[in-house]
mmCIF file with all atom_site columns, C-alpha atoms in Angstrom:
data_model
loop_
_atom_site.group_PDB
_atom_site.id
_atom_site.type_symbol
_atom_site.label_atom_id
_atom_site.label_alt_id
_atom_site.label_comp_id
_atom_site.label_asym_id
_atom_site.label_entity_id
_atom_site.label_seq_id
_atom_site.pdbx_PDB_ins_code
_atom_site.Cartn_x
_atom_site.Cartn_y
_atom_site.Cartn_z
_atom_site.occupancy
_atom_site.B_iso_or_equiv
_atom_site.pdbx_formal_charge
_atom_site.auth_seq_id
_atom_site.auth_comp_id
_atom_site.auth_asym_id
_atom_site.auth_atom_id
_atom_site.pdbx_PDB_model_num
ATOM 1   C CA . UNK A 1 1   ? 8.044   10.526  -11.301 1.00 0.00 ? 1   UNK A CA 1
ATOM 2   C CA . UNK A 1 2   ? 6.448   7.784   -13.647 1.00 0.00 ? 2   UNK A CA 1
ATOM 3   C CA . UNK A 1 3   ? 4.208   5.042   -12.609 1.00 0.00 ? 3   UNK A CA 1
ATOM 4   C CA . UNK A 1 4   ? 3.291   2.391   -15.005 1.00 0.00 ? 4   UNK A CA 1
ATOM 5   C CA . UNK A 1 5   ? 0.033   0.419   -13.905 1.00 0.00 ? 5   UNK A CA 1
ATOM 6   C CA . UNK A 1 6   ? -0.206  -2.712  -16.221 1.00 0.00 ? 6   UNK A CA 1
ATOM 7   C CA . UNK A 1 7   ? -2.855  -5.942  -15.890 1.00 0.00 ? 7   UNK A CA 1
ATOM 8   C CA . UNK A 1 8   ? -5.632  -8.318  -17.272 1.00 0.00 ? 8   UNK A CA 1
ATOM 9   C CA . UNK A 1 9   ? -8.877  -6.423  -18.599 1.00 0.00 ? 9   UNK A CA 1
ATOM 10  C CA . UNK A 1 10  ? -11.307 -6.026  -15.685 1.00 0.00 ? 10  UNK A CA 1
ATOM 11  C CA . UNK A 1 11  ? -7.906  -5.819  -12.806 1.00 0.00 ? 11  UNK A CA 1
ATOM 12  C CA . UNK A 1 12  ? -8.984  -2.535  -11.745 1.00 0.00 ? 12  UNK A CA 1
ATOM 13  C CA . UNK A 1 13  ? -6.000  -0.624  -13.794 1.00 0.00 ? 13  UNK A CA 1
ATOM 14  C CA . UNK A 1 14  ? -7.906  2.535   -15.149 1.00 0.00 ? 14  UNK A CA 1
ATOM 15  C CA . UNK A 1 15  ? -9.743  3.368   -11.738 1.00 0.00 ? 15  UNK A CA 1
ATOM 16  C CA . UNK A 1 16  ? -6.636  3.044   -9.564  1.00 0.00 ? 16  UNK A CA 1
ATOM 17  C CA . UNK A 1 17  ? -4.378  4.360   -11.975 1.00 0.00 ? 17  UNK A CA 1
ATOM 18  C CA . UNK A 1 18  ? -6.841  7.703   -11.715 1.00 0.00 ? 18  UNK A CA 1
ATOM 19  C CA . UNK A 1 19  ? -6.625  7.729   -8.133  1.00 0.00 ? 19  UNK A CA 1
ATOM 20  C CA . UNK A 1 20  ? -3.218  7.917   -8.318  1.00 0.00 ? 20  UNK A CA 1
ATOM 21  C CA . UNK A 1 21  ? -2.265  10.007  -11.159 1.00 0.00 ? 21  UNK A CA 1
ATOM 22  C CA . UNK A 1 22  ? -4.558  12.311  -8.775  1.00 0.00 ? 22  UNK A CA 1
ATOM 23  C CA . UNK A 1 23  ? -3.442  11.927  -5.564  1.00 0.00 ? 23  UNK A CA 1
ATOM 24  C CA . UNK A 1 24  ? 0.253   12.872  -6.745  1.00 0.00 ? 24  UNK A CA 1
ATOM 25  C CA . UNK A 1 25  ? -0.879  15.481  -9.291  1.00 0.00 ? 25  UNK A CA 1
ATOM 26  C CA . UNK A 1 26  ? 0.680   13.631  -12.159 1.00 0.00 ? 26  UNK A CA 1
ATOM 27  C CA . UNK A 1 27  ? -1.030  12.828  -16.053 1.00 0.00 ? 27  UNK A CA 1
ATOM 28  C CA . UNK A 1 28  ? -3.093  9.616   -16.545 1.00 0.00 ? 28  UNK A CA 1
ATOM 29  C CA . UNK A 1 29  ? -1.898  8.295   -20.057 1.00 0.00 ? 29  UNK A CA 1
ATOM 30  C CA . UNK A 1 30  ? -4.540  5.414   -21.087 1.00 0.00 ? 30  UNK A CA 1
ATOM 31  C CA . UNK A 1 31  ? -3.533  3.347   -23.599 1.00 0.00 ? 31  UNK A CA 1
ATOM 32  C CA . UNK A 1 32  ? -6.731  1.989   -23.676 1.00 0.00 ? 32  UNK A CA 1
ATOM 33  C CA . UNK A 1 33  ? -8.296  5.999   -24.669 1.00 0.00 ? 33  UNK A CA 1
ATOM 34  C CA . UNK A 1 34  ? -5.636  5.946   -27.340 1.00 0.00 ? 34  UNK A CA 1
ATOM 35  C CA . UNK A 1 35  ? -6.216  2.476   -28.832 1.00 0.00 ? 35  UNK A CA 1
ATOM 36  C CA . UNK A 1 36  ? -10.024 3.701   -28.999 1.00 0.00 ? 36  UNK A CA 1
ATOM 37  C CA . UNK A 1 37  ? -9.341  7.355   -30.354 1.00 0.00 ? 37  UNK A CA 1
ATOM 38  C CA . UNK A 1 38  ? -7.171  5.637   -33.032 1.00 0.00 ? 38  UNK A CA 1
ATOM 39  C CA . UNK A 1 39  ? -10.188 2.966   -34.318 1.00 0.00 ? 39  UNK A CA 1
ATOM 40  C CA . UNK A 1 40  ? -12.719 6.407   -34.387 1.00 0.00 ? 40  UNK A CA 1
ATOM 41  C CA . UNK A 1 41  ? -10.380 8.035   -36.580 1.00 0.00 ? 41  UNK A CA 1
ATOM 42  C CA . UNK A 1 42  ? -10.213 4.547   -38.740 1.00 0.00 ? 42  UNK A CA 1
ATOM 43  C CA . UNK A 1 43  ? -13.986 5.338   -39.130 1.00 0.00 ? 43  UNK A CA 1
ATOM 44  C CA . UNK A 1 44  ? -14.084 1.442   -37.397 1.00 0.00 ? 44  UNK A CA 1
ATOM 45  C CA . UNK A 1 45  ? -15.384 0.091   -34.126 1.00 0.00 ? 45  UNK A CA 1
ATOM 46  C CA . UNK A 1 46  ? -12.715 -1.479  -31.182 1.00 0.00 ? 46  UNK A CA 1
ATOM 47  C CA . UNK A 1 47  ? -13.769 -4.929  -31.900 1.00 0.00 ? 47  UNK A CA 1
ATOM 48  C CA . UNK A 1 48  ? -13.433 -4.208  -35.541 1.00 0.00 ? 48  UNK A CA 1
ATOM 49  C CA . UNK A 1 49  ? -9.870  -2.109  -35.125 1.00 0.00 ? 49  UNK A CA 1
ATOM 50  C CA . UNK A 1 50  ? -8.852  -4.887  -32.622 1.00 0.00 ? 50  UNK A CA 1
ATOM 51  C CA . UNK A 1 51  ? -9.580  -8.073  -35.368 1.00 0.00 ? 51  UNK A CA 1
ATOM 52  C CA . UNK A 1 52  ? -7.705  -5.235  -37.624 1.00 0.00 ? 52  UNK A CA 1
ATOM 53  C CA . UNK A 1 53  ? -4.812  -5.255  -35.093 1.00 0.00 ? 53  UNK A CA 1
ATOM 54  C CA . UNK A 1 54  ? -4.203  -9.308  -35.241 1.00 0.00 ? 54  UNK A CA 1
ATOM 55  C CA . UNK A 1 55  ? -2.769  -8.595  -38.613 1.00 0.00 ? 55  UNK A CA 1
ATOM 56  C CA . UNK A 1 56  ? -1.793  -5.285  -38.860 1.00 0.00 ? 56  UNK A CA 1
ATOM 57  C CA . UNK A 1 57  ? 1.272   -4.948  -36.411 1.00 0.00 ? 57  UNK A CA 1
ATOM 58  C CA . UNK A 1 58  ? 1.492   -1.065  -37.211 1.00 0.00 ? 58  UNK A CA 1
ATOM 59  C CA . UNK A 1 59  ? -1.782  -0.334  -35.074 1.00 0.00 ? 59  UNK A CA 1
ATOM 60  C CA . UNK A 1 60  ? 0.325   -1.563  -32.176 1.00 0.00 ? 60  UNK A CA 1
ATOM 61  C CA . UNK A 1 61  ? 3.228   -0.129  -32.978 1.00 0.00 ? 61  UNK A CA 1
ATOM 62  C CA . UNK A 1 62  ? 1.640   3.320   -33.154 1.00 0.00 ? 62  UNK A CA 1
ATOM 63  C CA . UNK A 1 63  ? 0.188   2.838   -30.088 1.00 0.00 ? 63  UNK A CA 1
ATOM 64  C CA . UNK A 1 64  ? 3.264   1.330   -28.301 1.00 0.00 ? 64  UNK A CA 1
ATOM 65  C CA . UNK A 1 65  ? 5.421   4.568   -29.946 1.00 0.00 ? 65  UNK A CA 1
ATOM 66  C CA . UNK A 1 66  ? 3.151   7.385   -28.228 1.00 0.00 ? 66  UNK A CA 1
ATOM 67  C CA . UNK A 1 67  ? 3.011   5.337   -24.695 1.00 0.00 ? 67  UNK A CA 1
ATOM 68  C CA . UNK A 1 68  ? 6.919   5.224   -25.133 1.00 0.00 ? 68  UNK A CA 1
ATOM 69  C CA . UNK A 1 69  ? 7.983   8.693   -26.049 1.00 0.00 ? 69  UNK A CA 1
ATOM 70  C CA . UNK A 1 70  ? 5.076   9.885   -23.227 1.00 0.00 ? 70  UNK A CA 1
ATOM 71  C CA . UNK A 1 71  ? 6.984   7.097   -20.944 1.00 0.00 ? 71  UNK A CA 1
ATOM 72  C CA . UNK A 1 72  ? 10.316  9.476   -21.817 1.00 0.00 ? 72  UNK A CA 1
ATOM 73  C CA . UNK A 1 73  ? 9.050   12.929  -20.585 1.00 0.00 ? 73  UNK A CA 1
ATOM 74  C CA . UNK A 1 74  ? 8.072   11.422  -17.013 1.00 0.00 ? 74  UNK A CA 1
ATOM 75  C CA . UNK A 1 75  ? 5.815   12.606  -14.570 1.00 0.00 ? 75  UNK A CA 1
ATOM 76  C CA . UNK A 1 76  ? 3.235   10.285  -15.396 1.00 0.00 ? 76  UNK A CA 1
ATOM 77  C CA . UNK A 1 77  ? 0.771   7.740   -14.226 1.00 0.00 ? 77  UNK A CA 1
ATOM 78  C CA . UNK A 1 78  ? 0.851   5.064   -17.845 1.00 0.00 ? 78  UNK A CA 1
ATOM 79  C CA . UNK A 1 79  ? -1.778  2.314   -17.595 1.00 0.00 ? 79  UNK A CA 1
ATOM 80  C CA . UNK A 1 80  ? -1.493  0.059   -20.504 1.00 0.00 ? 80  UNK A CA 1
ATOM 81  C CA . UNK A 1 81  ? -0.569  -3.713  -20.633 1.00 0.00 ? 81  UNK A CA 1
ATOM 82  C CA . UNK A 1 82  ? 2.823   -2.880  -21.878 1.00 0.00 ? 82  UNK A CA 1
ATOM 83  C CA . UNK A 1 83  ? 3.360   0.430   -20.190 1.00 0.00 ? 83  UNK A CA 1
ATOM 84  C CA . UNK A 1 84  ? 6.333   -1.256  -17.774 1.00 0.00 ? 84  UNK A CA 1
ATOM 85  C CA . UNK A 1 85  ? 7.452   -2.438  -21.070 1.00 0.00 ? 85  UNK A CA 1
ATOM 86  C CA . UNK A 1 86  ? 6.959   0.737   -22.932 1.00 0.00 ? 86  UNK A CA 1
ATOM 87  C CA . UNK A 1 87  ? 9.132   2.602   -19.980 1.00 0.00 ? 87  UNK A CA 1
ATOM 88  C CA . UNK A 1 88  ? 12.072  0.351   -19.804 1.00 0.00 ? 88  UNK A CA 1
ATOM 89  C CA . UNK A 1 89  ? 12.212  0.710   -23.829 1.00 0.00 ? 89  UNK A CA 1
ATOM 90  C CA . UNK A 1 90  ? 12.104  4.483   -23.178 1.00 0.00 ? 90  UNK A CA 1
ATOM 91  C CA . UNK A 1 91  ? 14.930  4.054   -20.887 1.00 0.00 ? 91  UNK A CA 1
ATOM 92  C CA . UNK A 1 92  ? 12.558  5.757   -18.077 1.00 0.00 ? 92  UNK A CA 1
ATOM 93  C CA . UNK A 1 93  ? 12.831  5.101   -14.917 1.00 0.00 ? 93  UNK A CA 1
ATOM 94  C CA . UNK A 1 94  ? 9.655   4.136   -13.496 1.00 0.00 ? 94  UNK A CA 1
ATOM 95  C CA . UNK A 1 95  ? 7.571   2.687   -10.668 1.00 0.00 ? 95  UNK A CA 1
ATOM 96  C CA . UNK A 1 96  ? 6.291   -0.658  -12.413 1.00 0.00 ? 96  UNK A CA 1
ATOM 97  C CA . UNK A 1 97  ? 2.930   -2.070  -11.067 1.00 0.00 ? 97  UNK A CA 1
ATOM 98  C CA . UNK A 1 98  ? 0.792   -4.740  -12.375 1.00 0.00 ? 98  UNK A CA 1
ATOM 99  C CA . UNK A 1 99  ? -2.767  -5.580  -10.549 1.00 0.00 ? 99  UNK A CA 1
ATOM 100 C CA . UNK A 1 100 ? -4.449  -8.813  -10.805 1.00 0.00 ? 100 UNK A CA 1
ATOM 101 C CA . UNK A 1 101 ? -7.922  -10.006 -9.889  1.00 0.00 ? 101 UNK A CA 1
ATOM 102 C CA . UNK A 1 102 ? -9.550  -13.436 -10.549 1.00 0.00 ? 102 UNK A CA 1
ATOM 103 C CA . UNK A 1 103 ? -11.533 -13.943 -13.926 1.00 0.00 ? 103 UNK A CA 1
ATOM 104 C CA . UNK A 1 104 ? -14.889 -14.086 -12.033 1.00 0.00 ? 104 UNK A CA 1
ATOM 105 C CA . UNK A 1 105 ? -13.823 -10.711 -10.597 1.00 0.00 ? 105 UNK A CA 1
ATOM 106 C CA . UNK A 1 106 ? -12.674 -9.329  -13.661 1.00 0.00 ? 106 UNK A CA 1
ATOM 107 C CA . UNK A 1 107 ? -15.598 -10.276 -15.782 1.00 0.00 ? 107 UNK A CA 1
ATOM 108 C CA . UNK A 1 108 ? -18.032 -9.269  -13.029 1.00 0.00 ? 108 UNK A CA 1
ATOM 109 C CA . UNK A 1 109 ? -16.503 -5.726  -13.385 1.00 0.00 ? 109 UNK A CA 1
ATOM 110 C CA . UNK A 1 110 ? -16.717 -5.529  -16.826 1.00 0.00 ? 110 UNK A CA 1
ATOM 111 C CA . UNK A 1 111 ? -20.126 -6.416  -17.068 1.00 0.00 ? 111 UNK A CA 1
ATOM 112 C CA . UNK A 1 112 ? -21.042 -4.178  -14.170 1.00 0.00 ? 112 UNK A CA 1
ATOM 113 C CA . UNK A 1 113 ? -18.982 -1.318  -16.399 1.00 0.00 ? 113 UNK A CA 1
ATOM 114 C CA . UNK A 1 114 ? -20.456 -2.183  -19.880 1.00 0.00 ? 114 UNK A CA 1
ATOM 115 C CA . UNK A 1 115 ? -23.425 -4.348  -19.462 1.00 0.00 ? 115 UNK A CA 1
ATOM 116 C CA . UNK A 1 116 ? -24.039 -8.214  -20.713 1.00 0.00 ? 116 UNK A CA 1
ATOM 117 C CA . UNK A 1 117 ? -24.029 -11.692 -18.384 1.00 0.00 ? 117 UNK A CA 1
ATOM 118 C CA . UNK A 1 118 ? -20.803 -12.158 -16.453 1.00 0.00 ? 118 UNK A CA 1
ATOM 119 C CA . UNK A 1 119 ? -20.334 -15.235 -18.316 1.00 0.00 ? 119 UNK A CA 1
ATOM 120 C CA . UNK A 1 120 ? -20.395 -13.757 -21.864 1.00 0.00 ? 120 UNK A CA 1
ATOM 121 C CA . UNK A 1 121 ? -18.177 -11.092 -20.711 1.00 0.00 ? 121 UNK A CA 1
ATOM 122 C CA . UNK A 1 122 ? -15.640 -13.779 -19.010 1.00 0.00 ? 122 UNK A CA 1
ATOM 123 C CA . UNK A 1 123 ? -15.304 -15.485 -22.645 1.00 0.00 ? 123 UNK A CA 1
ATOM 124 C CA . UNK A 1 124 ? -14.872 -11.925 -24.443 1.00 0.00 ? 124 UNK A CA 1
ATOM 125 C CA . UNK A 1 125 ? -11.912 -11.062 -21.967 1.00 0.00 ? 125 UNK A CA 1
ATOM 126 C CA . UNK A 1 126 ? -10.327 -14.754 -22.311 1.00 0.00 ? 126 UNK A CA 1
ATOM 127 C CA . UNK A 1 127 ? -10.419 -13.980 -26.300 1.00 0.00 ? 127 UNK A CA 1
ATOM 128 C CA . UNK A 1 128 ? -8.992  -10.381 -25.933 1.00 0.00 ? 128 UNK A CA 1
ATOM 129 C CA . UNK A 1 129 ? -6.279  -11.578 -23.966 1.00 0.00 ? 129 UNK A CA 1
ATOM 130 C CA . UNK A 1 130 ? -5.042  -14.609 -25.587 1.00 0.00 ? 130 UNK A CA 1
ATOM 131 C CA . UNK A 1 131 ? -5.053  -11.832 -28.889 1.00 0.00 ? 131 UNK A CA 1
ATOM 132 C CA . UNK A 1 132 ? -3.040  -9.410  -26.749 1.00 0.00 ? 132 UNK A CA 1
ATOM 133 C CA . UNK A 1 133 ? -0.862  -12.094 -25.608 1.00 0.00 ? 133 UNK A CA 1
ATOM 134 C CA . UNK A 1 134 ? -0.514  -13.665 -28.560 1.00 0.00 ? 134 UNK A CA 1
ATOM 135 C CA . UNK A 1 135 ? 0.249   -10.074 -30.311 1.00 0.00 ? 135 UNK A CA 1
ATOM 136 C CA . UNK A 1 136 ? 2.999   -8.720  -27.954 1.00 0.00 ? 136 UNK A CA 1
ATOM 137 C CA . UNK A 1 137 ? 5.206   -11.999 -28.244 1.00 0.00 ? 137 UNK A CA 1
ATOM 138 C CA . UNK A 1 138 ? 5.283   -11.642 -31.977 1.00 0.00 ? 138 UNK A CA 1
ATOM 139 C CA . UNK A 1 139 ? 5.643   -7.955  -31.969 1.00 0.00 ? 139 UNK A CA 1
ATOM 140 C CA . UNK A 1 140 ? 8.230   -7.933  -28.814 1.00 0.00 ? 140 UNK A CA 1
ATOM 141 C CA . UNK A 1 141 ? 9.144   -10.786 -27.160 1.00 0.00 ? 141 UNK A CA 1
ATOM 142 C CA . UNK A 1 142 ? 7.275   -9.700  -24.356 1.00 0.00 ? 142 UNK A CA 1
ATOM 143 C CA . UNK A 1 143 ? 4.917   -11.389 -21.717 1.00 0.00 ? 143 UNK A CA 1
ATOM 144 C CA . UNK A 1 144 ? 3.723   -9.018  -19.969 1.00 0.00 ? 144 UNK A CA 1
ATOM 145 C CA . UNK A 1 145 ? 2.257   -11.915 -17.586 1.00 0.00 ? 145 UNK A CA 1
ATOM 146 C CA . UNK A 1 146 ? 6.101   -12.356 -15.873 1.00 0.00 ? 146 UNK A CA 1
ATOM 147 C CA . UNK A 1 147 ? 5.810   -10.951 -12.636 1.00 0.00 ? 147 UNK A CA 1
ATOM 148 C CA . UNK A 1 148 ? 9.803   -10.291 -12.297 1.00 0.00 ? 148 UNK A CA 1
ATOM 149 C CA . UNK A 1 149 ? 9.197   -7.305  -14.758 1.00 0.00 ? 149 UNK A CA 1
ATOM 150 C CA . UNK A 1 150 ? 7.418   -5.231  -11.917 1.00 0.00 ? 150 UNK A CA 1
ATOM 151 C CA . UNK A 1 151 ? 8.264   -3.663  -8.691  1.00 0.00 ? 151 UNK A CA 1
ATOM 152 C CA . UNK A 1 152 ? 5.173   -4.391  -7.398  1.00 0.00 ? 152 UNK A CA 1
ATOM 153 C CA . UNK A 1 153 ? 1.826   -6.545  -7.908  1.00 0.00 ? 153 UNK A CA 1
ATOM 154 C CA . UNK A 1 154 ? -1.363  -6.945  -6.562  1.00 0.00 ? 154 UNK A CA 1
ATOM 155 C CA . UNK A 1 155 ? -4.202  -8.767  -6.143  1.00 0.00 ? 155 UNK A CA 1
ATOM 156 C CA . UNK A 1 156 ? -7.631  -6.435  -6.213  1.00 0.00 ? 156 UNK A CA 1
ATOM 157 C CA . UNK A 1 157 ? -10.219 -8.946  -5.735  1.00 0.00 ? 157 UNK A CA 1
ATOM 158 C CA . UNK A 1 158 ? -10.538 -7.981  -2.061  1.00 0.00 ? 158 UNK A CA 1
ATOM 159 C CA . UNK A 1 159 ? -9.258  -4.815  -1.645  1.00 0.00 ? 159 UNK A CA 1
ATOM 160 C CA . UNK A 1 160 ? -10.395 -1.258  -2.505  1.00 0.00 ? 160 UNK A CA 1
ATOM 161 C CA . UNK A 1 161 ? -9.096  1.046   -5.022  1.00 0.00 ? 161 UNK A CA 1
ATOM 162 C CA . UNK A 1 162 ? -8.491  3.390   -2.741  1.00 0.00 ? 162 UNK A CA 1
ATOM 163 C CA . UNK A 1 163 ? -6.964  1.354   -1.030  1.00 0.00 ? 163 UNK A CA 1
ATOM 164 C CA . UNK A 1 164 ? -4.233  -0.035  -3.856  1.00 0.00 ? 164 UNK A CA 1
ATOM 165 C CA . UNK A 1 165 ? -3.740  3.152   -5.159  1.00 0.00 ? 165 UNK A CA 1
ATOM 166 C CA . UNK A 1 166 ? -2.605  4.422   -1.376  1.00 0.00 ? 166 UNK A CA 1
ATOM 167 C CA . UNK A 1 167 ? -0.313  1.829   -1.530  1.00 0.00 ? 167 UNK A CA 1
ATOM 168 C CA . UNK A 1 168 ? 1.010   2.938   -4.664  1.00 0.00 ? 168 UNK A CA 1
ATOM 169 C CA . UNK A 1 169 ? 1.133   6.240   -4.229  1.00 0.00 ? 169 UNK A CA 1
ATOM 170 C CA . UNK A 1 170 ? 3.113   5.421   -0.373  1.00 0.00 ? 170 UNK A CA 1
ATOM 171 C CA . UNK A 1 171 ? 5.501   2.878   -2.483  1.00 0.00 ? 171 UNK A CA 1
ATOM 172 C CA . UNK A 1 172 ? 5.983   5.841   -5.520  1.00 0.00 ? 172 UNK A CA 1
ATOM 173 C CA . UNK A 1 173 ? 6.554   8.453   -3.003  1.00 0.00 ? 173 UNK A CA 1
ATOM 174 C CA . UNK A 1 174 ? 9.684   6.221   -1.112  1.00 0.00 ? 174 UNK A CA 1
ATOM 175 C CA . UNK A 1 175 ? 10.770  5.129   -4.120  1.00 0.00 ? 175 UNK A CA 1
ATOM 176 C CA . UNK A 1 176 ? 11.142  8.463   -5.679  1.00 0.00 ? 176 UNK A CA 1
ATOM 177 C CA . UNK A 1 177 ? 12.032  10.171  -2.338  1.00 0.00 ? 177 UNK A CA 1
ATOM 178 C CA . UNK A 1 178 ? 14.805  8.039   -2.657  1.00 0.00 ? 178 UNK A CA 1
ATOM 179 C CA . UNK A 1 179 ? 16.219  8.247   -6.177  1.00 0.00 ? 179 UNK A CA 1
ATOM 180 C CA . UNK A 1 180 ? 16.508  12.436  -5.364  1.00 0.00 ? 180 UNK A CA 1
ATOM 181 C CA . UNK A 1 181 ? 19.092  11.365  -2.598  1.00 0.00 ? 181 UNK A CA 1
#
């Protein structure tokens, strides 16, 4: 079984793709945990390793090559912005998700998580996403943005995370219940 839980910084993606990988006993493989462990090892903070990143297309591509070949062994719960992408590379067959939530939301969550005004947050997401964007057409092609690349997406502003990742996990367990047939 492999889920991949894509979205916008501050969607809800990293608790509800925990709740998950828990409820069905599966690995939670944050790209966002690698991206990090890679800019400690470059001795350089994430802001610094991201503003590294807009020219450096092999800090992506490092990145992108441990979600996919993790993407090819399955049984997996992959949160990343291009994890769907990552898993149809891989050839993997995969539950593909992708949770939204309105910028007020998201940058009320992220300041809630890491501290600062709402407002300076909101303008720090809108600038790390318009880099991400930006990044995976010229590396890929990709927008991860097109909804017809996932099985399934949705809004968190006014729901739980328990109560997405229940969905989910219902949707992952039908799904996969009936690819065994």
């Amino acid at each position: 079984m492999l889920i991949t839980i894509s979205g916008l910084p501050g969607s809800g993606k990293t608790t509800v793709a925990r709740l998950v990988a828990r409820e069905l006993g599966l690995e939670h493989v944050y790209a966002g945990n690698i991206f990090r462990r890679q800019a400690e090892a470059h001795g350089l903070t994430l802001a610094e390793y991201l503003a590294r990143a807009e020219t450096d297309a092999s800090i992506d591509r490092e990145l992108d090559r441990h979600m996919e070949e993790r993407a090819r062994r399955g049984d997996a719960v992959l949160e990343g912005r291009l994890a769907a992408f990552m898993a149809e590379k891989a050839g993997a067959e995969a539950l593909r998700v992708f949770l939204e939530a309105s910028e007020d939301t998201r940058a009320r969550r992220i300041s809630d998580r890491e501290g600062g005004a709402a407002a300076e947050r909101l303008r720090e997401i809108q600038a790390r996403e318009a880099s991400d964007h930006r990044r995976y057409l010229d590396l890929y092609g990709v927008d991860y943005h097109d909804h017809a690349r996932y099985d399934l997406v949705m809004e968190t502003d006014r729901r739980t995370p328990e109560e997405i990742a229940q969905a989910i996990v219902e949707r992952a367990r039908e799904r996969f219940a009936d690819d065994s047939r």
